[in-house]
mmCIF file of C-alpha atoms and ligand atoms in Angstrom:
data_model
loop_
_atom_site.group_PDB
_atom_site.id
_atom_site.type_symbol
_atom_site.label_atom_id
_atom_site.label_comp_id
_atom_site.label_asym_id
_atom_site.label_seq_id
_atom_site.Cartn_x
_atom_site.Cartn_y
_atom_site.Cartn_z
ATOM 1 C CA MET A 1 98.745 90.898 82.327
ATOM 2 C CA ALA A 2 95.250 90.117 84.165
ATOM 3 C CA SER A 3 97.089 87.210 86.313
ATOM 4 C CA SER A 4 100.149 89.901 87.181
ATOM 5 C CA THR A 5 97.459 92.030 88.853
ATOM 6 C CA GLU A 6 95.837 89.313 90.299
ATOM 7 C CA GLU A 7 99.047 88.790 92.141
ATOM 8 C CA THR A 8 99.251 92.364 92.946
ATOM 9 C CA ILE A 9 95.697 92.185 94.446
ATOM 10 C CA LYS A 10 96.870 88.900 96.336
ATOM 11 C CA ASP A 11 99.485 90.456 97.723
ATOM 12 C CA SER A 12 98.004 93.942 99.200
ATOM 13 C CA THR A 13 94.931 92.080 100.561
ATOM 14 C CA GLY A 14 96.264 88.576 101.278
ATOM 15 C CA ASP A 15 98.368 89.769 104.710
ATOM 16 C CA GLY A 16 97.452 93.132 104.857
ATOM 17 C CA ALA A 17 100.054 93.907 107.574
ATOM 18 C CA GLN A 18 103.694 92.946 105.552
ATOM 19 C CA ASN A 19 103.075 96.057 103.212
ATOM 20 C CA PRO A 20 99.893 98.170 103.710
ATOM 21 C CA GLU A 21 100.503 101.531 102.713
ATOM 22 C CA THR A 22 102.547 101.355 99.910
ATOM 23 C CA LYS A 23 99.532 99.898 97.897
ATOM 24 C CA GLU A 24 96.376 101.201 99.167
ATOM 25 C CA ASP A 25 95.241 103.442 96.048
ATOM 26 C CA GLU A 26 95.170 99.905 94.588
ATOM 27 C CA LYS A 27 93.124 98.488 97.055
ATOM 28 C CA LYS A 28 90.673 100.870 96.555
ATOM 29 C CA ASP A 29 90.118 100.448 93.115
ATOM 30 C CA ASP A 30 90.017 96.282 93.679
ATOM 31 C CA SER A 31 87.542 96.639 96.217
ATOM 32 C CA MET A 32 84.643 96.225 93.669
ATOM 33 C CA PHE A 33 85.830 92.914 92.766
ATOM 34 C CA GLU A 34 85.808 91.765 96.223
ATOM 35 C CA CYS A 35 83.808 89.319 97.516
ATOM 36 C CA ASN A 36 80.689 89.844 99.836
ATOM 37 C CA ILE A 37 81.415 87.480 102.246
ATOM 38 C CA CYS A 38 85.199 86.847 102.617
ATOM 39 C CA LEU A 39 86.170 90.441 101.673
ATOM 40 C CA ASP A 40 88.418 88.963 99.443
ATOM 41 C CA THR A 41 89.523 89.223 96.116
ATOM 42 C CA ALA A 42 87.011 87.287 94.700
ATOM 43 C CA ARG A 43 88.053 83.827 93.405
ATOM 44 C CA ASP A 44 85.737 81.590 91.362
ATOM 45 C CA ALA A 45 83.695 84.437 90.773
ATOM 46 C CA VAL A 46 80.085 83.700 90.579
ATOM 47 C CA VAL A 47 77.336 86.983 90.468
ATOM 48 C CA SER A 48 74.132 86.647 91.477
ATOM 49 C CA MET A 49 70.942 88.126 88.827
ATOM 50 C CA CYS A 50 70.364 91.171 91.536
ATOM 51 C CA GLY A 51 74.382 91.592 90.415
ATOM 52 C CA HIS A 52 76.215 90.866 93.695
ATOM 53 C CA LEU A 53 79.628 89.362 93.615
ATOM 54 C CA PHE A 54 80.830 86.321 95.760
ATOM 55 C CA CYS A 55 83.375 83.872 95.658
ATOM 56 C CA TRP A 56 81.482 80.917 94.400
ATOM 57 C CA PRO A 57 83.183 78.706 97.851
ATOM 58 C CA CYS A 58 81.439 81.671 100.070
ATOM 59 C CA LEU A 59 78.279 81.839 98.199
ATOM 60 C CA HIS A 60 77.767 78.016 98.152
ATOM 61 C CA GLN A 61 79.016 78.277 102.061
ATOM 62 C CA TRP A 62 76.309 80.604 102.859
ATOM 63 C CA LEU A 63 73.089 79.034 100.698
ATOM 64 C CA GLU A 64 74.046 75.781 102.409
ATOM 65 C CA THR A 65 74.044 77.636 105.549
ATOM 66 C CA ARG A 66 70.178 78.098 105.503
ATOM 67 C CA PRO A 67 68.655 76.324 103.201
ATOM 68 C CA ASN A 68 65.503 77.391 103.863
ATOM 69 C CA ARG A 69 66.149 81.013 103.395
ATOM 70 C CA GLN A 70 68.152 81.130 99.991
ATOM 71 C CA VAL A 71 68.520 85.231 99.654
ATOM 72 C CA CYS A 72 71.352 86.886 98.354
ATOM 73 C CA PRO A 73 74.013 88.126 101.654
ATOM 74 C CA VAL A 74 73.897 91.834 100.046
ATOM 75 C CA CYS A 75 70.350 92.522 98.918
ATOM 76 C CA LYS A 76 68.141 89.676 100.283
ATOM 77 C CA ALA A 77 67.037 88.957 96.772
ATOM 78 C CA ALA A 78 65.540 85.699 95.858
ATOM 79 C CA ILE A 79 69.137 83.664 94.963
ATOM 80 C CA SER A 80 69.741 80.288 93.784
ATOM 81 C CA LYS A 81 72.119 77.707 92.797
ATOM 82 C CA GLU A 82 71.124 77.574 89.402
ATOM 83 C CA LYS A 83 70.810 80.960 88.894
ATOM 84 C CA VAL A 84 74.246 82.672 89.470
ATOM 85 C CA VAL A 85 76.296 83.771 86.557
ATOM 86 C CA PRO A 86 80.353 82.495 86.879
ATOM 87 C CA LEU A 87 82.703 85.075 85.717
ATOM 88 C CA TYR A 88 85.197 84.048 83.660
ATOM 89 C CA GLY A 89 88.770 86.451 83.704
ATOM 90 C CA ARG A 90 91.507 86.096 81.488
ATOM 91 C CA GLY A 91 93.640 84.675 84.081
ATOM 92 C CA SER A 92 90.932 82.366 85.612
ATOM 93 C CA THR A 93 92.029 78.710 83.786
ATOM 94 C CA LYS A 94 94.896 78.515 85.648
ATOM 95 C CA GLN A 95 92.949 78.651 89.163
ATOM 96 C CA GLU A 96 95.291 76.926 91.586
ATOM 97 C CA ASP A 97 92.864 76.832 94.501
ATOM 98 C CA PRO A 98 90.037 73.878 93.063
ATOM 99 C CA ARG A 99 88.814 73.558 97.402
ATOM 100 C CA GLU A 100 87.989 70.094 96.790
ATOM 101 C CA LYS A 101 84.936 69.706 99.242
ATOM 102 C CA VAL A 102 82.921 72.640 97.401
ATOM 103 C CA PRO A 103 81.278 71.569 94.126
ATOM 104 C CA PRO A 104 82.380 72.556 91.279
ATOM 105 C CA ARG A 105 80.983 75.833 90.361
ATOM 106 C CA PRO A 106 77.729 76.090 88.173
ATOM 107 C CA ALA A 107 78.316 76.007 84.576
ATOM 108 C CA GLY A 108 78.157 79.189 82.085
ATOM 109 C CA GLN A 109 74.952 79.451 80.132
ATOM 110 C CA ARG A 110 76.107 79.211 76.722
ATOM 111 C CA THR A 111 73.724 79.664 73.573
ATOM 112 C CA GLU A 112 74.658 79.386 70.390
ATOM 113 C CA PRO A 113 74.672 82.113 67.952
ATOM 114 C CA GLU A 114 71.770 82.541 64.977
ATOM 115 C CA PRO A 115 73.315 81.218 62.072
ATOM 116 C CA GLY A 116 71.542 80.523 58.639
ATOM 117 C CA THR A 117 68.909 83.271 57.743
ATOM 118 C CA ASN A 118 70.856 86.447 59.101
ATOM 119 C CA PHE A 119 74.311 86.390 58.719
ATOM 120 C CA SER A 120 74.684 89.952 60.117
ATOM 121 C CA GLY A 121 73.284 88.615 63.215
ATOM 122 C CA PHE A 122 72.023 89.594 66.429
ATOM 123 C CA GLY A 123 74.558 87.844 68.296
ATOM 124 C CA PHE A 124 72.909 85.205 70.345
ATOM 125 C CA GLY A 125 69.773 83.217 69.649
ATOM 126 C CA ASP A 126 67.637 81.533 71.898
ATOM 127 C CA ASN A 127 68.311 78.379 69.835
ATOM 128 C CA SER A 128 70.300 76.520 72.395
ATOM 129 C CA PHE A 129 71.278 72.401 73.536
ATOM 130 C CA HIS A 130 70.286 73.741 77.034
ATOM 131 C CA MET A 131 67.833 72.024 78.879
ATOM 132 C CA SER A 132 65.900 75.393 80.055
ATOM 133 C CA PHE A 133 65.205 77.252 76.854
ATOM 134 C CA GLY A 134 65.786 73.767 74.433
ATOM 135 C CA ILE A 135 61.873 72.113 74.814
ATOM 136 C CA GLY A 136 60.373 75.689 74.186
ATOM 137 C CA ALA A 137 61.584 76.072 70.854
ATOM 138 C CA PHE A 138 62.453 72.927 69.679
ATOM 139 C CA PRO A 139 61.938 71.905 65.915
ATOM 140 C CA PHE A 140 64.055 75.348 66.036
ATOM 141 C CA GLY A 141 67.061 74.169 67.835
ATOM 142 C CA PHE A 142 66.988 70.541 66.036
ATOM 143 C CA PHE A 143 67.029 72.072 62.557
ATOM 144 C CA THR A 144 69.322 75.434 63.441
ATOM 145 C CA SER A 145 71.370 72.221 65.067
ATOM 146 C CA THR A 146 71.733 70.524 61.385
ATOM 147 C CA PHE A 147 72.352 73.645 59.475
ATOM 148 C CA ASN A 148 75.269 73.589 62.526
ATOM 149 C CA ILE A 149 77.251 70.911 61.297
ATOM 150 C CA GLY A 150 80.203 71.466 59.944
ATOM 151 C CA GLU A 151 80.843 74.942 61.542
ATOM 152 C CA PRO A 152 83.035 75.160 63.579
ATOM 153 C CA ARG A 153 81.708 76.253 66.666
ATOM 154 C CA PRO A 154 83.931 77.331 70.053
ATOM 155 C CA HIS A 155 82.819 75.105 72.834
ATOM 156 C CA ALA A 156 81.698 76.100 75.957
ATOM 157 C CA ALA A 157 83.463 73.658 78.360
ATOM 158 C CA PRO A 158 86.923 71.844 77.382
ATOM 159 C CA HIS A 159 87.225 68.675 75.802
ATOM 160 C CA GLY A 160 87.011 65.893 78.314
ATOM 161 C CA THR A 161 85.716 68.018 81.054
ATOM 162 C CA GLN A 162 82.752 66.472 83.289
ATOM 163 C CA GLN A 163 81.075 68.912 81.693
ATOM 164 C CA HIS A 164 82.040 68.417 78.093
ATOM 165 C CA MET A 165 80.494 64.809 78.737
ATOM 166 C CA GLU A 166 77.301 66.406 79.772
ATOM 167 C CA GLU A 167 76.587 68.462 77.067
ATOM 168 C CA GLN A 168 77.770 65.667 74.531
ATOM 169 C CA PHE A 169 75.109 63.490 76.180
ATOM 170 C CA LEU A 170 72.214 66.309 75.957
ATOM 171 C CA SER A 171 72.834 66.941 72.565
ATOM 172 C CA LYS A 172 72.551 63.261 71.834
ATOM 173 C CA ILE A 173 69.801 63.210 73.724
ATOM 174 C CA PHE A 174 67.804 65.963 72.575
ATOM 175 C CA LEU A 175 68.441 64.429 68.686
ATOM 176 C CA TRP A 176 66.852 61.438 69.400
ATOM 177 C CA LEU A 177 63.819 63.486 71.393
ATOM 178 C CA ALA A 178 63.966 65.486 67.816
ATOM 179 C CA ILE A 179 63.702 62.718 65.822
ATOM 180 C CA LEU A 180 60.632 61.052 67.644
ATOM 181 C CA PHE A 181 59.324 64.704 67.650
ATOM 182 C CA LEU A 182 59.657 64.379 64.046
ATOM 183 C CA THR A 183 58.542 61.057 63.493
ATOM 184 C CA TRP A 184 55.473 62.071 65.441
ATOM 185 C CA LEU A 185 54.425 64.724 63.952
ATOM 186 C CA LEU A 186 54.148 62.831 60.711
ATOM 187 C CA MET A 187 52.378 60.505 61.814
ATOM 188 C CA ALA A 188 49.943 63.131 63.059
ATOM 189 C CA MET B 1 88.366 77.876 105.100
ATOM 190 C CA ALA B 2 88.024 77.524 108.972
ATOM 191 C CA ASN B 3 90.236 80.317 109.372
ATOM 192 C CA ILE B 4 87.568 82.352 107.308
ATOM 193 C CA ALA B 5 85.944 84.291 109.977
ATOM 194 C CA ALA B 6 89.333 85.294 111.669
ATOM 195 C CA GLN B 7 90.549 86.484 108.072
ATOM 196 C CA ARG B 8 87.214 88.209 107.977
ATOM 197 C CA ILE B 9 86.608 90.157 111.441
ATOM 198 C CA LYS B 10 90.737 91.026 110.451
ATOM 199 C CA ARG B 11 89.600 93.171 107.486
ATOM 200 C CA GLU B 12 86.664 94.466 109.126
ATOM 201 C CA PHE B 13 88.137 95.863 111.576
ATOM 202 C CA LYS B 14 90.471 97.518 109.532
ATOM 203 C CA GLU B 15 87.880 99.023 107.761
ATOM 204 C CA VAL B 16 85.427 99.720 110.976
ATOM 205 C CA ILE B 17 88.455 102.030 112.517
ATOM 206 C CA LYS B 18 88.311 103.971 108.971
ATOM 207 C CA SER B 19 84.588 104.477 108.854
ATOM 208 C CA GLU B 20 83.718 108.273 109.448
ATOM 209 C CA GLU B 21 81.100 106.956 112.013
ATOM 210 C CA VAL B 22 84.181 105.953 114.341
ATOM 211 C CA ALA B 23 85.531 109.026 113.099
ATOM 212 C CA LYS B 24 82.166 111.131 114.293
ATOM 213 C CA CYS B 25 82.646 109.066 118.036
ATOM 214 C CA ALA B 26 79.526 106.817 116.689
ATOM 215 C CA ILE B 27 80.699 103.895 116.793
ATOM 216 C CA LYS B 28 83.756 101.922 118.087
ATOM 217 C CA VAL B 29 85.371 98.395 118.070
ATOM 218 C CA GLU B 30 88.172 97.033 120.371
ATOM 219 C CA LEU B 31 89.570 93.768 119.937
ATOM 220 C CA LEU B 32 90.336 91.587 123.091
ATOM 221 C CA ASN B 33 92.149 88.513 121.981
ATOM 222 C CA ASP B 34 94.566 87.763 119.114
ATOM 223 C CA SER B 35 91.878 84.720 117.932
ATOM 224 C CA TYR B 36 89.391 87.526 116.805
ATOM 225 C CA THR B 37 86.806 85.699 118.507
ATOM 226 C CA GLU B 38 85.828 88.677 120.731
ATOM 227 C CA LEU B 39 85.654 92.211 120.556
ATOM 228 C CA LYS B 40 83.814 94.865 122.752
ATOM 229 C CA GLY B 41 81.484 97.410 120.513
ATOM 230 C CA GLU B 42 80.113 100.994 121.560
ATOM 231 C CA ILE B 43 77.560 103.046 120.433
ATOM 232 C CA ALA B 44 76.915 106.333 121.233
ATOM 233 C CA GLY B 45 73.222 106.837 121.922
ATOM 234 C CA PRO B 46 71.645 109.164 119.617
ATOM 235 C CA PRO B 47 70.636 112.289 119.399
ATOM 236 C CA ASP B 48 67.123 112.973 120.372
ATOM 237 C CA THR B 49 66.450 109.713 122.350
ATOM 238 C CA PRO B 50 66.509 109.052 126.322
ATOM 239 C CA TYR B 51 70.122 107.285 125.516
ATOM 240 C CA GLU B 52 71.483 110.776 124.249
ATOM 241 C CA GLY B 53 74.272 111.706 125.384
ATOM 242 C CA GLY B 54 75.377 107.566 126.942
ATOM 243 C CA ASN B 55 77.699 105.428 125.930
ATOM 244 C CA PHE B 56 77.180 101.727 125.683
ATOM 245 C CA VAL B 57 79.843 98.623 125.542
ATOM 246 C CA LEU B 58 78.147 95.593 124.061
ATOM 247 C CA GLU B 59 80.472 92.196 124.534
ATOM 248 C CA ILE B 60 81.012 90.641 120.437
ATOM 249 C CA ARG B 61 81.692 87.193 120.496
ATOM 250 C CA VAL B 62 81.938 85.951 116.740
ATOM 251 C CA PRO B 63 81.588 82.556 116.448
ATOM 252 C CA GLU B 64 83.602 80.160 114.235
ATOM 253 C CA THR B 65 81.095 80.189 111.244
ATOM 254 C CA TYR B 66 81.120 83.718 111.202
ATOM 255 C CA PRO B 67 80.015 85.465 108.699
ATOM 256 C CA PHE B 68 77.928 82.749 107.285
ATOM 257 C CA ASN B 69 75.986 83.095 111.326
ATOM 258 C CA PRO B 70 75.260 86.029 113.105
ATOM 259 C CA PRO B 71 78.044 87.573 115.942
ATOM 260 C CA LYS B 72 76.718 87.230 119.097
ATOM 261 C CA VAL B 73 76.155 90.546 120.738
ATOM 262 C CA ARG B 74 74.528 91.276 123.800
ATOM 263 C CA PHE B 75 74.608 94.881 125.830
ATOM 264 C CA ILE B 76 77.098 94.911 129.095
ATOM 265 C CA THR B 77 75.903 98.419 129.846
ATOM 266 C CA LYS B 78 72.951 98.363 131.708
ATOM 267 C CA ILE B 79 70.332 99.737 129.693
ATOM 268 C CA TRP B 80 65.965 100.407 130.071
ATOM 269 C CA HIS B 81 64.870 99.492 126.210
ATOM 270 C CA PRO B 82 62.388 97.383 125.190
ATOM 271 C CA ASN B 83 63.728 95.157 122.668
ATOM 272 C CA ILE B 84 66.848 94.726 125.263
ATOM 273 C CA SER B 85 66.914 92.788 128.295
ATOM 274 C CA SER B 86 67.595 95.128 131.280
ATOM 275 C CA VAL B 87 68.829 91.756 133.454
ATOM 276 C CA THR B 88 70.760 89.846 130.688
ATOM 277 C CA GLY B 89 71.954 92.716 128.044
ATOM 278 C CA ALA B 90 70.110 90.220 125.737
ATOM 279 C CA ILE B 91 68.807 91.813 122.352
ATOM 280 C CA CYS B 92 66.052 91.004 120.484
ATOM 281 C CA LEU B 93 66.822 92.218 116.884
ATOM 282 C CA ASP B 94 66.005 90.367 114.195
ATOM 283 C CA ILE B 95 69.609 90.497 111.677
ATOM 284 C CA LEU B 96 71.137 88.759 115.146
ATOM 285 C CA LYS B 97 68.852 85.838 114.647
ATOM 286 C CA ASP B 98 67.010 84.793 110.658
ATOM 287 C CA GLN B 99 67.638 88.183 109.161
ATOM 288 C CA TRP B 100 71.189 87.836 109.290
ATOM 289 C CA ALA B 101 72.668 88.020 106.152
ATOM 290 C CA ALA B 102 76.718 87.015 105.482
ATOM 291 C CA ALA B 103 77.291 90.558 103.933
ATOM 292 C CA MET B 104 76.785 92.192 106.607
ATOM 293 C CA THR B 105 79.897 93.639 109.155
ATOM 294 C CA LEU B 106 80.165 94.618 112.640
ATOM 295 C CA ARG B 107 79.857 98.190 111.437
ATOM 296 C CA THR B 108 76.405 97.505 109.841
ATOM 297 C CA VAL B 109 75.739 95.442 113.129
ATOM 298 C CA LEU B 110 76.624 98.190 115.657
ATOM 299 C CA LEU B 111 74.967 100.929 113.601
ATOM 300 C CA SER B 112 71.816 98.084 113.956
ATOM 301 C CA LEU B 113 71.696 98.688 117.156
ATOM 302 C CA GLN B 114 72.032 102.821 117.079
ATOM 303 C CA ALA B 115 69.491 102.633 115.003
ATOM 304 C CA LEU B 116 67.423 100.083 117.286
ATOM 305 C CA LEU B 117 67.554 102.959 120.227
ATOM 306 C CA SER B 118 66.311 105.166 117.799
ATOM 307 C CA ALA B 119 63.562 102.886 117.262
ATOM 308 C CA ALA B 120 62.263 100.709 119.629
ATOM 309 C CA GLU B 121 59.319 97.885 118.787
ATOM 310 C CA PRO B 122 57.288 97.397 121.607
ATOM 311 C CA ASP B 123 55.656 94.369 119.865
ATOM 312 C CA ASP B 124 58.445 92.141 119.647
ATOM 313 C CA PRO B 125 59.501 92.826 122.948
ATOM 314 C CA GLN B 126 63.130 91.159 124.806
ATOM 315 C CA ASP B 127 61.893 92.901 127.950
ATOM 316 C CA ALA B 128 57.926 92.403 128.847
ATOM 317 C CA VAL B 129 58.526 95.159 131.547
ATOM 318 C CA VAL B 130 60.100 97.644 129.993
ATOM 319 C CA ALA B 131 57.896 96.753 126.899
ATOM 320 C CA ARG B 132 54.878 97.136 128.806
ATOM 321 C CA GLN B 133 55.710 100.663 130.431
ATOM 322 C CA TYR B 134 56.875 101.669 126.538
ATOM 323 C CA LYS B 135 53.452 101.073 125.439
ATOM 324 C CA GLU B 136 50.866 102.050 128.277
ATOM 325 C CA ASN B 137 53.061 104.939 129.712
ATOM 326 C CA LEU B 138 55.498 106.558 127.002
ATOM 327 C CA GLU B 139 56.370 109.354 128.958
ATOM 328 C CA MET B 140 56.650 107.059 132.416
ATOM 329 C CA PHE B 141 59.825 105.391 130.038
ATOM 330 C CA LYS B 142 61.132 108.006 128.376
ATOM 331 C CA LEU B 143 62.020 109.252 132.092
ATOM 332 C CA THR B 144 63.040 105.945 133.327
ATOM 333 C CA ALA B 145 65.505 105.229 130.115
ATOM 334 C CA LYS B 146 66.840 108.289 130.774
ATOM 335 C CA HIS B 147 67.811 107.786 134.137
ATOM 336 C CA TRP B 148 69.051 105.171 133.155
ATOM 337 C CA THR B 149 71.734 106.255 130.721
ATOM 338 C CA ASN B 150 72.839 108.656 133.512
ATOM 339 C CA ALA B 151 73.587 106.502 135.806
ATOM 340 C CA TYR B 152 75.269 103.800 133.897
ATOM 341 C CA ALA B 153 75.602 105.103 130.359
ATOM 342 C CA GLY B 154 77.360 108.507 131.409
ATOM 343 C CA GLY B 155 74.784 110.659 130.011
ATOM 344 C CA PRO B 156 73.980 114.322 131.152
ATOM 345 C CA PHE B 157 70.522 113.508 132.696
ATOM 346 C CA VAL B 158 70.228 114.256 136.105
ATOM 347 C CA ASN B 159 66.405 113.506 137.709
ATOM 348 C CA THR B 160 66.962 114.153 141.846
ATOM 349 C CA ASP B 161 62.822 112.317 141.975
ATOM 350 C CA CYS B 162 64.502 108.902 141.013
ATOM 351 C CA ASP B 163 68.261 109.378 142.922
ATOM 352 C CA GLU B 164 66.243 110.183 145.834
ATOM 353 C CA LYS B 165 63.626 107.540 146.015
ATOM 354 C CA ILE B 166 66.789 105.094 145.290
ATOM 355 C CA LYS B 167 68.774 106.221 148.051
ATOM 356 C CA ARG B 168 65.549 105.920 149.923
ATOM 357 C CA LEU B 169 65.398 102.363 149.408
ATOM 358 C CA ILE B 170 69.653 102.007 149.958
ATOM 359 C CA ASP B 171 69.014 103.228 153.170
ATOM 360 C CA MET B 172 66.690 100.270 153.854
ATOM 361 C CA GLY B 173 69.281 98.283 153.194
ATOM 362 C CA ILE B 174 68.537 97.295 149.251
ATOM 363 C CA GLU B 175 71.217 97.126 146.582
ATOM 364 C CA GLU B 176 71.571 100.511 144.466
ATOM 365 C CA HIS B 177 70.388 98.826 140.950
ATOM 366 C CA GLN B 178 68.306 96.820 142.593
ATOM 367 C CA ALA B 179 66.315 99.539 143.775
ATOM 368 C CA ARG B 180 66.477 101.067 140.664
ATOM 369 C CA VAL B 181 65.129 98.021 138.521
ATOM 370 C CA ALA B 182 61.945 97.851 141.299
ATOM 371 C CA LEU B 183 61.398 101.655 141.006
ATOM 372 C CA SER B 184 61.811 101.437 137.425
ATOM 373 C CA SER B 185 59.081 98.118 137.296
ATOM 374 C CA TYR B 186 56.584 100.292 139.281
ATOM 375 C CA ASN B 187 56.550 103.749 137.138
ATOM 376 C CA TRP B 188 59.062 105.370 140.207
ATOM 377 C CA ASP B 189 55.816 104.391 142.864
ATOM 378 C CA LEU B 190 58.511 104.486 145.560
ATOM 379 C CA GLU B 191 55.571 102.335 147.981
ATOM 380 C CA ARG B 192 54.763 99.755 145.711
ATOM 381 C CA ALA B 193 58.742 99.137 144.900
ATOM 382 C CA THR B 194 59.331 99.326 148.826
ATOM 383 C CA GLU B 195 56.673 96.484 149.004
ATOM 384 C CA GLN B 196 57.522 94.251 146.475
ATOM 385 C CA LEU B 197 61.107 94.360 147.446
ATOM 386 C CA PHE B 198 60.140 93.177 151.261
ATOM 387 C CA SER B 199 57.706 90.975 150.148
HETATM 388 ZN ZN1 ZN C 1 84.187 85.035 99.028
HETATM 389 ZN ZN1 ZN C 2 72.129 91.142 95.967
#
């Protein structure tokens, strides 16, 4: 369903001159999902912390154009490549236009669900492998991840992709760091 | 990617001609070529300003790097304003320079220019002579701006005193626009304007 809607969107906005009248109403609804830079339906969509939607290639080019002034093209809030969130719609796995020139979209920041003590769960905890959160909550991260062994857990990135490899690599580093840290704790 | 400029102007163009400002005749955009790189803009002088009743034509050039870089805009209609060159029509406005943002459109640019006509910024001038007059003699500035609006933008305000002085200079063999510039620059002091023209 998602993909068929997407096609309709592309039809109505893609080469407008063909049938502008019939799809006028649809177009109005879809304008919510238009990229603020190219004004087309956002492809490889990302959203800034201030909530503004862009195609990743469009936003990337904007940030490249003004490396010294990284602001949101809509509201001029501070913005950075690291702090945009990609949007994954249902149809988004079969993107046809990866645009080789542009680097891959930044990955979603995925945190692990809280396991163990509280099974009803608060949904998402802070105890992830991710570099940004990992160091502060470090020993926790280690223990919870040990408890996690054997439990099936959904992966943020599909196997074999660059991102997956990186995640694997990171988790190994963390494991080693954890062992070092514990050794240090025991010694002290 | 290279074609993003044309694609976007196409979309914007459709959007702007449907906008309420166009319906109110406050702004207008016209395509000048098929490649969407040259357009003609028009803004109405805002009410309660010396530009009221005038219609100001703008040259809009869309660079290949649009919308990542701003369009190049200048006034074709001659105008007396501290932030617009009375000679070239060049505009000093931050959003057309370093404050440009990729989400801005032709519509927002035209509306910003209209706002500039309502609120001049004499401390960041494009035309030093006009800016000085604005700061030192605001009433004289308003009179001059109104006169220019009448002479070049079809404004309704007629100042017979200005027109007579210009006619005097024309009779001396001075071209009309040159006469207007000299008189405007010297606060409509005919003697000093004549002196400057013949020195
Ligand atoms: Zn876009
Ligand atoms: Zn924003």
